[in-house]
Coordinates of C-alpha atoms and ligand atoms in Angstrom, one line a residue:
X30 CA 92.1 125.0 87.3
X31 CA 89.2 125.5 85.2
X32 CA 90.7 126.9 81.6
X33 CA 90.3 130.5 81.6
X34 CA 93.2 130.5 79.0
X35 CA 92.2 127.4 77.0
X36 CA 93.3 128.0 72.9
X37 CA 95.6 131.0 74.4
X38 CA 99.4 131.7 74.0
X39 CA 101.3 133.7 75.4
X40 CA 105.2 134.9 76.1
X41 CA 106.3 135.4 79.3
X42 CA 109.8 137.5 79.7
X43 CA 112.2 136.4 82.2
X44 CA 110.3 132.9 82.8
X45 CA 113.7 131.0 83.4
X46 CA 113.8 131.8 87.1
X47 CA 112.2 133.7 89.7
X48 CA 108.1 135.1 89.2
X49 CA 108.2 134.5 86.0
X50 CA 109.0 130.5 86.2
X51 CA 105.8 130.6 88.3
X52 CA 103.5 133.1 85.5
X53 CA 104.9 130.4 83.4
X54 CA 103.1 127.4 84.6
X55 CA 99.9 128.9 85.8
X56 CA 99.0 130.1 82.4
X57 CA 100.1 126.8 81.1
X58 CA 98.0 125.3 83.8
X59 CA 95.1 127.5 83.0
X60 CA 95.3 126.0 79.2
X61 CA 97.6 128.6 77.6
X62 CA 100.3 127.6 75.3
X63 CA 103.7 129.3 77.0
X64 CA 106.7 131.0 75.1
X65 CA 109.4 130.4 78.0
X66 CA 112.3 133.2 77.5
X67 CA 115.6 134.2 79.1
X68 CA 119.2 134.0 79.1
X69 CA 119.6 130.5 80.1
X70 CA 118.3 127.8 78.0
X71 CA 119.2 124.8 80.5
X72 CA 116.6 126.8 83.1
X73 CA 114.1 127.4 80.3
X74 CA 114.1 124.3 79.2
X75 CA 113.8 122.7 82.5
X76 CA 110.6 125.2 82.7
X77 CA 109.1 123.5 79.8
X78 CA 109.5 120.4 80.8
X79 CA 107.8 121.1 84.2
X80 CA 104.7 122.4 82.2
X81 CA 104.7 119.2 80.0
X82 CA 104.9 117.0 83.1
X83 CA 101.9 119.0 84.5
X84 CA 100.1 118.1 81.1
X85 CA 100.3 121.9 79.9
X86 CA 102.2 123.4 76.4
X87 CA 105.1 125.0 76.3
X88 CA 108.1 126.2 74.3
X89 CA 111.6 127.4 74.5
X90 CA 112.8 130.8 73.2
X91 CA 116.5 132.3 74.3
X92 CA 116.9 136.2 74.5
X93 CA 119.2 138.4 75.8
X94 CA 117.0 141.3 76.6
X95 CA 119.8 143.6 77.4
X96 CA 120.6 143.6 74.0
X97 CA 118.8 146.0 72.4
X98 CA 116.4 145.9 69.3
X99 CA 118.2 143.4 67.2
X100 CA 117.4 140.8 70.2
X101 CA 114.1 142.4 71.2
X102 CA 112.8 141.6 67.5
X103 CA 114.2 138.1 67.5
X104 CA 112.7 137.2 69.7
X105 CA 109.7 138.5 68.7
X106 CA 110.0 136.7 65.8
X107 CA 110.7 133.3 67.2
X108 CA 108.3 133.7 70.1
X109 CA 105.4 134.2 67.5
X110 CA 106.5 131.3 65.1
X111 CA 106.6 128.9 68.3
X112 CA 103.3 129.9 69.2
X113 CA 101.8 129.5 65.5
X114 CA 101.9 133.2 64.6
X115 CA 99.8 134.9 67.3
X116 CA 100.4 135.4 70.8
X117 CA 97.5 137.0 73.0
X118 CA 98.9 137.5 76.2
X119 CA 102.2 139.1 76.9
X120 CA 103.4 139.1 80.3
X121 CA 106.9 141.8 80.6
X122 CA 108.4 140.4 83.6
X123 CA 112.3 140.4 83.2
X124 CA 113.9 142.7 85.1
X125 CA 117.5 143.6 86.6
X126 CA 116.9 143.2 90.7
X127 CA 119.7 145.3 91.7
X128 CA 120.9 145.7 95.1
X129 CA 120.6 148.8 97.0
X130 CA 123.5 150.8 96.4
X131 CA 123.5 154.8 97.5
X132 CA 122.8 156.5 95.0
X133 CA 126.2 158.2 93.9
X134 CA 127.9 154.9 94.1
X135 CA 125.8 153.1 91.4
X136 CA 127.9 152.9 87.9
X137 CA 126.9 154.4 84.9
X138 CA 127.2 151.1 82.8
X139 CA 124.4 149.6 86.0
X140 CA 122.4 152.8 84.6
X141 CA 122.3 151.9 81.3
X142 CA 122.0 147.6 82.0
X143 CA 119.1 148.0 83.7
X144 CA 117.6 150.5 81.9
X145 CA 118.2 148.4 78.8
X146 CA 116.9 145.4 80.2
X147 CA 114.1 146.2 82.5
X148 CA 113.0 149.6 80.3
X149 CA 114.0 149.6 77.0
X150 CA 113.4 146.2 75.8
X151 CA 109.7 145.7 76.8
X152 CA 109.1 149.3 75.3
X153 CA 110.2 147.4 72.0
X154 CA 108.4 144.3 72.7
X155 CA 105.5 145.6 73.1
X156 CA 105.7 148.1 70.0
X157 CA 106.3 145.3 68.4
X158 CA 103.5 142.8 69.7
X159 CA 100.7 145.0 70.9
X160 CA 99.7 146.5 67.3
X161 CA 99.2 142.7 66.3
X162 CA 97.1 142.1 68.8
X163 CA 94.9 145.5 68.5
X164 CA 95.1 144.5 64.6
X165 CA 92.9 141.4 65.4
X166 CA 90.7 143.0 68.1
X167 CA 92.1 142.1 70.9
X168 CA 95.2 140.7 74.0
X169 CA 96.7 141.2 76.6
X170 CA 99.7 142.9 78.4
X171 CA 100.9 142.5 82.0
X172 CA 103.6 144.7 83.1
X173 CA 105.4 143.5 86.2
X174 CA 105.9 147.0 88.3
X175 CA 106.9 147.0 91.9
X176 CA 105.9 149.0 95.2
X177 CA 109.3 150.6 94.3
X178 CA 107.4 152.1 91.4
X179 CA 104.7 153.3 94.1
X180 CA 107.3 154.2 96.9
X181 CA 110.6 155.7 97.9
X182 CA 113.4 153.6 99.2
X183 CA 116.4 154.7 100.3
X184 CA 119.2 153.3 98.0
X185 CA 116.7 152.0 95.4
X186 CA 116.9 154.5 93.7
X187 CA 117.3 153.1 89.7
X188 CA 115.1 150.3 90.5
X189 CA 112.6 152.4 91.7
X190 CA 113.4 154.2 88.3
X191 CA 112.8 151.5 86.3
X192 CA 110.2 150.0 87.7
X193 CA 108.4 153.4 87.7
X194 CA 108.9 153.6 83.9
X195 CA 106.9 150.5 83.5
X196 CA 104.2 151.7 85.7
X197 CA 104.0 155.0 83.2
X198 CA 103.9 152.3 80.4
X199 CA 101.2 151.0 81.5
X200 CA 99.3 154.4 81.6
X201 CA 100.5 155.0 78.4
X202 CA 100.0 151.6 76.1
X203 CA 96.0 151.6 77.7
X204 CA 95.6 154.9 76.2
X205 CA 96.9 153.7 72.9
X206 CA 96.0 150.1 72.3
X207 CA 92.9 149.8 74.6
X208 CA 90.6 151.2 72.4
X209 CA 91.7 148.3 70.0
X210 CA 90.9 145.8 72.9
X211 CA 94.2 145.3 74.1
X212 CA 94.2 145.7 78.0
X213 CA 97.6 146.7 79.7
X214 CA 97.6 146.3 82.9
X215 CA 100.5 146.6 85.9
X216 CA 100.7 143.7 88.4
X217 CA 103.0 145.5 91.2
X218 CA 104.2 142.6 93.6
X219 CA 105.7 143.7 96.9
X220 CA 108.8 141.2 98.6
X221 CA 108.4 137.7 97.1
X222 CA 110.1 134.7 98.0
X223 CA 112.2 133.6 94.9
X224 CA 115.7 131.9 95.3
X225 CA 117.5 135.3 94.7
X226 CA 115.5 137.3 97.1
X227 CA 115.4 135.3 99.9
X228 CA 119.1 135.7 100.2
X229 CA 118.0 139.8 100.3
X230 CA 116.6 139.0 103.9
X231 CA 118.1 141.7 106.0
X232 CA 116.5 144.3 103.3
X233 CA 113.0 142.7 103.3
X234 CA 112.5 142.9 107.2
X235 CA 111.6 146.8 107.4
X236 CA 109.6 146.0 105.0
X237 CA 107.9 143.3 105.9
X238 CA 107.5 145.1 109.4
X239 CA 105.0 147.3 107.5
X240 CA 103.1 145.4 105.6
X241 CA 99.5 144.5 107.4
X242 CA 100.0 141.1 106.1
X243 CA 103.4 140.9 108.2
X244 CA 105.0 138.8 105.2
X245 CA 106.0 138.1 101.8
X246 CA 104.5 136.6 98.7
X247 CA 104.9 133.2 97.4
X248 CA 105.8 133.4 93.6
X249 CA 102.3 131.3 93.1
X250 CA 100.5 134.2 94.4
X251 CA 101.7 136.7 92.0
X252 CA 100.9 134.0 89.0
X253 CA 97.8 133.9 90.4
X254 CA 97.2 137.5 89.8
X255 CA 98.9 137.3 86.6
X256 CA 96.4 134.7 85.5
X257 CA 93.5 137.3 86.3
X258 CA 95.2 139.9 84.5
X259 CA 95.6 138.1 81.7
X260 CA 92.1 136.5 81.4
X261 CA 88.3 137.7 80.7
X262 CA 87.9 137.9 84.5
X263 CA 89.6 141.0 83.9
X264 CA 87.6 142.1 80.4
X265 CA 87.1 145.6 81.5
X266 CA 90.5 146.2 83.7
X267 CA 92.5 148.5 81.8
X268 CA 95.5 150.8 83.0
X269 CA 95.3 149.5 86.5
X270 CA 98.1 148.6 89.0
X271 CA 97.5 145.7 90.8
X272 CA 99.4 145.4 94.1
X273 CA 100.0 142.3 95.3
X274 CA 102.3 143.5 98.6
X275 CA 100.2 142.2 101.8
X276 CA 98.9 146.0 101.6
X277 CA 102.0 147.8 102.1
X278 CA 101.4 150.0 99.5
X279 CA 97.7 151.0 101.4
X280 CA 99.5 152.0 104.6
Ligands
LIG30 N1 110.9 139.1 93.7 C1 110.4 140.2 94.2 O1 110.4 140.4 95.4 C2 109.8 141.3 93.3 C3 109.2 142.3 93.9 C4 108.6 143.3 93.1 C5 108.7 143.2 91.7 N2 109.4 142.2 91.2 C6 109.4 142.2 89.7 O2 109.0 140.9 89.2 C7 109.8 140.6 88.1 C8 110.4 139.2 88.3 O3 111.3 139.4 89.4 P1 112.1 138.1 90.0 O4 112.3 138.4 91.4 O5 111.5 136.8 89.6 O6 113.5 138.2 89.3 P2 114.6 137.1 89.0 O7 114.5 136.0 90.0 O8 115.9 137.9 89.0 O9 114.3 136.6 87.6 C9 114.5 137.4 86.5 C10 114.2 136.7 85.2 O10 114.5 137.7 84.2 C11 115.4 137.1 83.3 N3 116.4 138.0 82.9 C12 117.3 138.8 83.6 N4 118.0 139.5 82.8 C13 117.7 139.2 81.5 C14 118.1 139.6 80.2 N5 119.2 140.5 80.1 N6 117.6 139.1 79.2 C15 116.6 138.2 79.3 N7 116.1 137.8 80.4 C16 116.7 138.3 81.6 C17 116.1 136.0 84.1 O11 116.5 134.9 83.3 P3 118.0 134.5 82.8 O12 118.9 134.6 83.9 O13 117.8 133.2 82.2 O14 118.3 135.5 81.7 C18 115.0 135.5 85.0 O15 114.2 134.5 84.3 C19 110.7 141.7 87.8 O16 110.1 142.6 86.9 C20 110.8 142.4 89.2 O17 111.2 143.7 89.1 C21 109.9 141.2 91.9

């Protein structure tokens, strides 16, 4: 690793499991000092450990995202106190994965969990974290999207929903805070091999079928394009969607 992120910090959503465990470490590894957040502090502070073993900084912050503002601007608050007032890079990665469901069977409290969680809370976040960074000239936002934001799927319907919205976020928060030198940026993974989506394997063949690289991502691979995102490699990537699918998306 060669320190792209040295004297950093950053807050990664959702970093208790899954992609975001992964965003975690490599911008710890990369020299970044990590807010860890989610649900489940036994997870998140399993996370931080890993980082300290690897020699990297990290800290614990529990948030119920689903919660609505009160919880979005606590943990705004404690997420900036653990990483001494500033944070630079914000990395919007919880989500609800939901399983497809048609359509007209999906419940209307689903509808408004995962629009809470996956929708709602990083448009607070970030209203609440962006304007600090443009205020000192500059950070960095990485919105995880989907190909579900790029693509229809039978049954995916509010996934595809949410995940759409954040792509439109993206669109919308370069406009307004990349002038101040914030850049916002989607990372759109395709099928990646967490715990939870690895049991989703019947759903991830046709898929898979179609992607030119005939398989799915490693969670390290999406870190890895989180890290670019997030650094000066990326100084004049603004408003982009990076797809990181094995070129489904392109075909
Ligand atoms: N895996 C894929 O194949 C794939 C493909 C395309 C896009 N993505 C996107 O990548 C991102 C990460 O996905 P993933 O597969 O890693 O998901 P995951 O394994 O389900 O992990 C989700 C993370 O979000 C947290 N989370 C869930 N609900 C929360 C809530 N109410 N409040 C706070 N934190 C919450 C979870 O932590 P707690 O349980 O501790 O709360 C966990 O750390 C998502 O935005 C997803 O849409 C994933």
């Amino acid at each position: 690793m060669s320190g792209r992120l040295q004297g950093r910090t950053a807050l990664v959503t959702g970093s208790t499991g899954g992609i975001g465990v992964a965003v975690a470490r490599a911008l710890a590894a990369e020299g970044a000092f990590v807010v860890v957040s989610g649900r489940d502090a036994g997870r998140g502070e399993e996370v931080v450990r890993s980082i300290a073993g690897a020699g990297g900084q990290a800290a614990f912050v529990a948030a119920d995202l689903s919660k609505g503002a009160h919880a979005v601007e606590a943990l705004a608050a404690s997420a900036l106190a653990a990483a001494g007032g500033r944070l630079d890079i914000l990395v919007n990665n919880a989500a609800m994965l939901l399983t497809p469901t048609p359509t007209a069977e999906v419940p209307e409290d689903t509808i408004d969990a995962a629009l809470a969680t996956s929708v709602k809370s990083m448009f607070l976040l970030t209203g609440l974290l962006a304007p600090r960074m443009a205020a000192r000239g500059g950070g960095a936002v990485v919105n995880l999207g989907s190909i579900n934001g790029l693509v229809g799927m039978a049954h995916s319907a509010l996934y595809s929903m949410t995940k759409a919205a954040v792509h439109s976020l993206t669109k919308s928060w370069s406009a307004e805070y990349g002038p101040y030198g914030v850049r916002v940026n989607t990372l759109a993974p395709g099928p990646t091999l967490t715990e939870k989506v690895k049991g989703y394997k019947e759903h991830l063949e046709p898929i898979l079928a179609r992607a030119p690289s005939r398989r799915a991502s490693a969670p390290e691979e999406i870190a890895a394009a989180a890290v670019f995102l997030a650094s000066d490699d990326a100084a004049n990537v603004h408003g982009a969607t990076l797809t990181v699918d094995g070129g489904f998306s392109a075909v």
